Amino acid sequence: VTGRSGAGRLASKVIVVAGGGGGTGQATALRLGAEGAQVVVGDIDLAAAADVAARITAAGGSARPLAFDMGDPASTAALVKFAVDTFGRLDGLHNIAGNPAAHAGDLDLLSTGFETWEAQFRSHLFAYAQAAKAAIPLMLETGGGAIIMTSSAASRSAMTTRVAYQTAKAGVETLTRHIASTYGKRGIRCNAICYGMIMTPNALNLPQAVRDEALASIWSPRHGRPDDVAGLAALLLSDDGEWINGQVIDVNGGRLLGP
Ligand SMILES: NC(=O)c1ccc[n+]([C@@H]2O[C@H](COP(=O)([O-])OP(=O)(O)OC[C@H]3O[C@@H](n4cnc5c(N)ncnc54)[C@H](O)[C@@H]3O)[C@@H](O)[C@H]2O)c1
């Protein structure tokens, strides 16, 4: 018996949260720090990342912020490398950033222009692939590591809009299985957390009707909160998740069961 549970199960793990300044990324970075990880908080909003890192440090943890743009492959790779330069190793990567600007003009197939497809794929698929590509060789140097991708219920929904986003997120799930199967024998694990609607500050700006419809489509009595995904991320990045690989795990209040 190896008692791994409880606070400190991420002690000595160095983890990059790519998109840790706000929304679910913020809640996740704070949770990872509280469980003992040394956290690199990457975000396009450096002030937000710095604030999260400062909160982790103030609570007795260890964290450093860095600005990066998920639309820029070089800065995404630099974020991952920063972890090794700062903390000496890399054990975990959580691709969690979302780029609201990429959604502009993302409608049905006939109405959506190539530049919108490109923006969605660049932010919501290529950036995740780029970060993982940078992380895997560094993880292999120390015997492996854990990667988490962030997907959306949109990837498996019959949606009549946001064609590029839902296709990009379906690609994220396929990428997850590719990484798990290709590098699993060498100690790399890759899983996706697939969200239903989570009430981040951005989601709270959605029209009331959209929020009401989302609540009506799940079996939970309440909307999802950022902390609802943070605990699963901590588990998957810890040794408790050592035998979980290649999975897409839904956190959605029972949405796929359908009322
Ligand atoms: N919130 C939801 O209901 C929901 C549902 C399904 C899927 N998702 C997906 O989950 C992920 C996280 O969603 P969220 O709602 O927490 O996101 P969010 O919109 O709150 O943003 C998360 C972080 O990403 C950062 N960011 C934005 N553009 C960036 C860029 N170009 N480079 C680097 N960082 C950037 C933001 O500054 C923010 O701190 C996204 O991929 C999103 O598509 C969210």
PDB file of N, CA and C and ligand atoms in Angstrom, residues 19-25 43-45 68-71 96-100 103 123-124 128 150-153 165 169 195-200 202-203, ligand 1:
ATOM      1  N   GLY A  19      -2.412  28.523 -19.682  1.00  0.00           N
ATOM      2  CA  GLY A  19      -3.720  29.171 -19.607  1.00  0.00           C
ATOM      3  C   GLY A  19      -4.192  29.252 -18.170  1.00  0.00           C
ATOM      4  N   GLY A  20      -3.254  29.448 -17.254  1.00  0.00           N
ATOM      5  CA  GLY A  20      -3.577  29.397 -15.824  1.00  0.00           C
ATOM      6  C   GLY A  20      -3.970  30.727 -15.205  1.00  0.00           C
ATOM      7  N   GLY A  21      -4.094  31.774 -16.014  1.00  0.00           N
ATOM      8  CA  GLY A  21      -4.382  33.083 -15.434  1.00  0.00           C
ATOM      9  C   GLY A  21      -5.835  33.287 -15.044  1.00  0.00           C
ATOM     10  N   GLY A  22      -6.750  32.664 -15.789  1.00  0.00           N
ATOM     11  CA  GLY A  22      -8.173  32.916 -15.533  1.00  0.00           C
ATOM     12  C   GLY A  22      -9.000  31.661 -15.708  1.00  0.00           C
ATOM     13  N   GLY A  23     -10.287  31.809 -15.453  1.00  0.00           N
ATOM     14  CA  GLY A  23     -11.231  30.721 -15.697  1.00  0.00           C
ATOM     15  C   GLY A  23     -10.852  29.426 -14.995  1.00  0.00           C
ATOM     16  N   THR A  24     -11.085  28.320 -15.670  1.00  0.00           N
ATOM     17  CA  THR A  24     -10.787  27.020 -15.068  1.00  0.00           C
ATOM     18  C   THR A  24      -9.282  26.824 -14.876  1.00  0.00           C
ATOM     19  N   GLY A  25      -8.486  27.479 -15.712  1.00  0.00           N
ATOM     20  CA  GLY A  25      -7.030  27.366 -15.571  1.00  0.00           C
ATOM     21  C   GLY A  25      -6.549  27.951 -14.261  1.00  0.00           C
ATOM     22  N   ASP A  43       0.075  32.421 -19.367  1.00  0.00           N
ATOM     23  CA  ASP A  43      -1.159  33.043 -19.850  1.00  0.00           C
ATOM     24  C   ASP A  43      -0.789  34.219 -20.742  1.00  0.00           C
ATOM     25  N   ILE A  44      -1.701  34.568 -21.650  1.00  0.00           N
ATOM     26  CA  ILE A  44      -1.454  35.770 -22.462  1.00  0.00           C
ATOM     27  C   ILE A  44      -1.572  37.018 -21.591  1.00  0.00           C
ATOM     28  N   ASP A  45      -2.322  36.883 -20.500  1.00  0.00           N
ATOM     29  CA  ASP A  45      -2.517  37.975 -19.548  1.00  0.00           C
ATOM     30  C   ASP A  45      -1.495  37.798 -18.416  1.00  0.00           C
ATOM     31  N   PHE A  68       2.539  33.935 -22.455  1.00  0.00           N
ATOM     32  CA  PHE A  68       2.666  33.209 -23.726  1.00  0.00           C
ATOM     33  C   PHE A  68       1.384  33.401 -24.512  1.00  0.00           C
ATOM     34  N   ASP A  69       1.492  33.211 -25.826  1.00  0.00           N
ATOM     35  CA  ASP A  69       0.333  33.327 -26.702  1.00  0.00           C
ATOM     36  C   ASP A  69       0.108  31.976 -27.367  1.00  0.00           C
ATOM     37  N   MET A  70      -1.014  31.357 -27.059  1.00  0.00           N
ATOM     38  CA  MET A  70      -1.275  30.016 -27.586  1.00  0.00           C
ATOM     39  C   MET A  70      -1.389  29.998 -29.122  1.00  0.00           C
ATOM     40  N   GLY A  71      -1.559  31.178 -29.717  1.00  0.00           N
ATOM     41  CA  GLY A  71      -1.588  31.236 -31.180  1.00  0.00           C
ATOM     42  C   GLY A  71      -0.201  31.267 -31.788  1.00  0.00           C
ATOM     43  N   ILE A  96      -4.885  24.247 -21.179  1.00  0.00           N
ATOM     44  CA  ILE A  96      -6.218  24.627 -20.709  1.00  0.00           C
ATOM     45  C   ILE A  96      -6.667  25.977 -21.250  1.00  0.00           C
ATOM     46  N   ALA A  97      -5.779  26.706 -21.930  1.00  0.00           N
ATOM     47  CA  ALA A  97      -6.155  28.044 -22.417  1.00  0.00           C
ATOM     48  C   ALA A  97      -7.277  27.947 -23.441  1.00  0.00           C
ATOM     49  N   GLY A  98      -8.096  28.959 -23.440  1.00  0.00           N
ATOM     50  CA  GLY A  98      -9.117  29.116 -24.468  1.00  0.00           C
ATOM     51  C   GLY A  98      -9.010  30.521 -25.018  1.00  0.00           C
ATOM     52  N   ASN A  99      -9.208  30.673 -26.305  1.00  0.00           N
ATOM     53  CA  ASN A  99      -9.064  31.987 -26.935  1.00  0.00           C
ATOM     54  C   ASN A  99     -10.418  32.466 -27.448  1.00  0.00           C
ATOM     55  N   PRO A 100     -11.107  33.283 -26.656  1.00  0.00           N
ATOM     56  CA  PRO A 100     -12.449  33.724 -27.059  1.00  0.00           C
ATOM     57  C   PRO A 100     -12.451  34.442 -28.412  1.00  0.00           C
ATOM     58  N   HIS A 103     -13.389  32.641 -31.710  1.00  0.00           N
ATOM     59  CA  HIS A 103     -14.770  32.219 -32.008  1.00  0.00           C
ATOM     60  C   HIS A 103     -15.478  33.147 -33.003  1.00  0.00           C
ATOM     61  N   SER A 123      -5.481  28.120 -32.296  1.00  0.00           N
ATOM     62  CA  SER A 123      -5.602  28.280 -30.842  1.00  0.00           C
ATOM     63  C   SER A 123      -5.999  26.985 -30.148  1.00  0.00           C
ATOM     64  N   HIS A 124      -7.003  26.301 -30.674  1.00  0.00           N
ATOM     65  CA  HIS A 124      -7.632  25.241 -29.882  1.00  0.00           C
ATOM     66  C   HIS A 124      -7.184  23.835 -30.251  1.00  0.00           C
ATOM     67  N   TYR A 128      -2.174  23.219 -28.552  1.00  0.00           N
ATOM     68  CA  TYR A 128      -2.091  22.085 -27.628  1.00  0.00           C
ATOM     69  C   TYR A 128      -1.061  21.074 -28.143  1.00  0.00           C
ATOM     70  N   THR A 150      -7.677  19.902 -22.813  1.00  0.00           N
ATOM     71  CA  THR A 150      -9.020  20.328 -22.446  1.00  0.00           C
ATOM     72  C   THR A 150      -9.914  20.269 -23.671  1.00  0.00           C
ATOM     73  N   SER A 151     -10.963  19.483 -23.564  1.00  0.00           N
ATOM     74  CA  SER A 151     -11.916  19.388 -24.664  1.00  0.00           C
ATOM     75  C   SER A 151     -13.261  19.976 -24.223  1.00  0.00           C
ATOM     76  N   SER A 152     -14.208  19.875 -25.093  1.00  0.00           N
ATOM     77  CA  SER A 152     -15.527  20.458 -24.849  1.00  0.00           C
ATOM     78  C   SER A 152     -16.600  19.471 -25.279  1.00  0.00           C
ATOM     79  N   ALA A 153     -17.730  19.528 -24.590  1.00  0.00           N
ATOM     80  CA  ALA A 153     -18.871  18.714 -25.015  1.00  0.00           C
ATOM     81  C   ALA A 153     -19.228  19.017 -26.470  1.00  0.00           C
ATOM     82  N   TYR A 165     -14.708  25.266 -34.132  1.00  0.00           N
ATOM     83  CA  TYR A 165     -14.354  24.972 -32.733  1.00  0.00           C
ATOM     84  C   TYR A 165     -14.635  23.512 -32.404  1.00  0.00           C
ATOM     85  N   LYS A 169     -11.853  20.686 -31.303  1.00  0.00           N
ATOM     86  CA  LYS A 169     -11.883  19.947 -30.031  1.00  0.00           C
ATOM     87  C   LYS A 169     -11.978  18.437 -30.272  1.00  0.00           C
ATOM     88  N   TYR A 195     -15.243  19.310 -20.869  1.00  0.00           N
ATOM     89  CA  TYR A 195     -16.165  20.100 -20.048  1.00  0.00           C
ATOM     90  C   TYR A 195     -17.552  20.206 -20.666  1.00  0.00           C
ATOM     91  N   GLY A 196     -18.550  20.197 -19.788  1.00  0.00           N
ATOM     92  CA  GLY A 196     -19.814  20.835 -20.120  1.00  0.00           C
ATOM     93  C   GLY A 196     -19.660  22.311 -19.796  1.00  0.00           C
ATOM     94  N   MET A 197     -20.742  23.045 -19.676  1.00  0.00           N
ATOM     95  CA  MET A 197     -20.615  24.475 -19.402  1.00  0.00           C
ATOM     96  C   MET A 197     -20.150  24.704 -17.963  1.00  0.00           C
ATOM     97  N   ILE A 198     -19.054  25.436 -17.830  1.00  0.00           N
ATOM     98  CA  ILE A 198     -18.489  25.770 -16.518  1.00  0.00           C
ATOM     99  C   ILE A 198     -18.611  27.283 -16.339  1.00  0.00           C
ATOM    100  N   MET A 199     -19.108  27.709 -15.216  1.00  0.00           N
ATOM    101  CA  MET A 199     -19.367  29.137 -15.016  1.00  0.00           C
ATOM    102  C   MET A 199     -18.110  29.912 -14.627  1.00  0.00           C
ATOM    103  N   THR A 200     -17.255  30.115 -15.611  1.00  0.00           N
ATOM    104  CA  THR A 200     -16.121  31.023 -15.456  1.00  0.00           C
ATOM    105  C   THR A 200     -16.639  32.456 -15.601  1.00  0.00           C
ATOM    106  N   ASN A 202     -16.027  34.485 -17.912  1.00  0.00           N
ATOM    107  CA  ASN A 202     -16.455  34.657 -19.313  1.00  0.00           C
ATOM    108  C   ASN A 202     -17.817  34.030 -19.551  1.00  0.00           C
ATOM    109  N   ALA A 203     -18.042  32.838 -19.015  1.00  0.00           N
ATOM    110  CA  ALA A 203     -19.314  32.143 -19.242  1.00  0.00           C
ATOM    111  C   ALA A 203     -20.470  32.889 -18.581  1.00  0.00           C
TER     112      ALA A 203
HETATM  113  N1  LIG B   1     -15.998  27.372 -19.612  1.00  0.00           N
HETATM  114  C1  LIG B   1     -16.708  26.502 -20.298  1.00  0.00           C
HETATM  115  O1  LIG B   1     -17.944  26.392 -20.129  1.00  0.00           O
HETATM  116  C2  LIG B   1     -16.048  25.587 -21.295  1.00  0.00           C
HETATM  117  C3  LIG B   1     -16.817  24.559 -21.843  1.00  0.00           C
HETATM  118  C4  LIG B   1     -16.222  23.678 -22.719  1.00  0.00           C
HETATM  119  C5  LIG B   1     -14.886  23.810 -23.041  1.00  0.00           C
HETATM  120  N2  LIG B   1     -14.167  24.841 -22.541  1.00  0.00           N
HETATM  121  C6  LIG B   1     -12.755  24.929 -22.921  1.00  0.00           C
HETATM  122  O2  LIG B   1     -11.973  24.832 -21.754  1.00  0.00           O
HETATM  123  C7  LIG B   1     -10.785  25.628 -21.871  1.00  0.00           C
HETATM  124  C8  LIG B   1     -10.733  26.596 -20.711  1.00  0.00           C
HETATM  125  O3  LIG B   1     -11.911  27.356 -20.728  1.00  0.00           O
HETATM  126  P1  LIG B   1     -12.214  28.545 -19.714  1.00  0.00           P
HETATM  127  O4  LIG B   1     -13.659  28.824 -19.832  1.00  0.00           O
HETATM  128  O5  LIG B   1     -11.602  28.290 -18.398  1.00  0.00           O
HETATM  129  O6  LIG B   1     -11.403  29.704 -20.459  1.00  0.00           O
HETATM  130  P2  LIG B   1     -11.363  31.274 -20.268  1.00  0.00           P
HETATM  131  O7  LIG B   1     -12.033  31.886 -21.437  1.00  0.00           O
HETATM  132  O8  LIG B   1     -11.843  31.671 -18.928  1.00  0.00           O
HETATM  133  O9  LIG B   1      -9.786  31.555 -20.471  1.00  0.00           O
HETATM  134  C9  LIG B   1      -8.780  30.769 -19.894  1.00  0.00           C
HETATM  135  C10 LIG B   1      -7.466  31.519 -19.948  1.00  0.00           C
HETATM  136  O10 LIG B   1      -6.944  31.501 -21.288  1.00  0.00           O
HETATM  137  C11 LIG B   1      -6.236  32.726 -21.456  1.00  0.00           C
HETATM  138  N3  LIG B   1      -6.012  33.029 -22.879  1.00  0.00           N
HETATM  139  C12 LIG B   1      -6.880  33.590 -23.755  1.00  0.00           C
HETATM  140  N4  LIG B   1      -6.296  33.722 -24.959  1.00  0.00           N
HETATM  141  C13 LIG B   1      -5.028  33.240 -24.827  1.00  0.00           C
HETATM  142  C14 LIG B   1      -3.941  33.116 -25.706  1.00  0.00           C
HETATM  143  N5  LIG B   1      -4.028  33.511 -26.975  1.00  0.00           N
HETATM  144  N6  LIG B   1      -2.787  32.577 -25.243  1.00  0.00           N
HETATM  145  C15 LIG B   1      -2.682  32.170 -23.954  1.00  0.00           C
HETATM  146  N7  LIG B   1      -3.688  32.252 -23.065  1.00  0.00           N
HETATM  147  C16 LIG B   1      -4.846  32.790 -23.497  1.00  0.00           C
HETATM  148  C17 LIG B   1      -7.113  33.756 -20.774  1.00  0.00           C
HETATM  149  O11 LIG B   1      -6.382  34.941 -20.493  1.00  0.00           O
HETATM  150  C18 LIG B   1      -7.591  33.008 -19.551  1.00  0.00           C
HETATM  151  O12 LIG B   1      -6.768  33.258 -18.438  1.00  0.00           O
HETATM  152  C19 LIG B   1     -10.874  26.284 -23.247  1.00  0.00           C
HETATM  153  O13 LIG B   1     -10.155  25.518 -24.171  1.00  0.00           O
HETATM  154  C20 LIG B   1     -12.364  26.249 -23.567  1.00  0.00           C
HETATM  155  O14 LIG B   1     -12.587  26.259 -24.958  1.00  0.00           O
HETATM  156  C21 LIG B   1     -14.710  25.732 -21.656  1.00  0.00           C
END
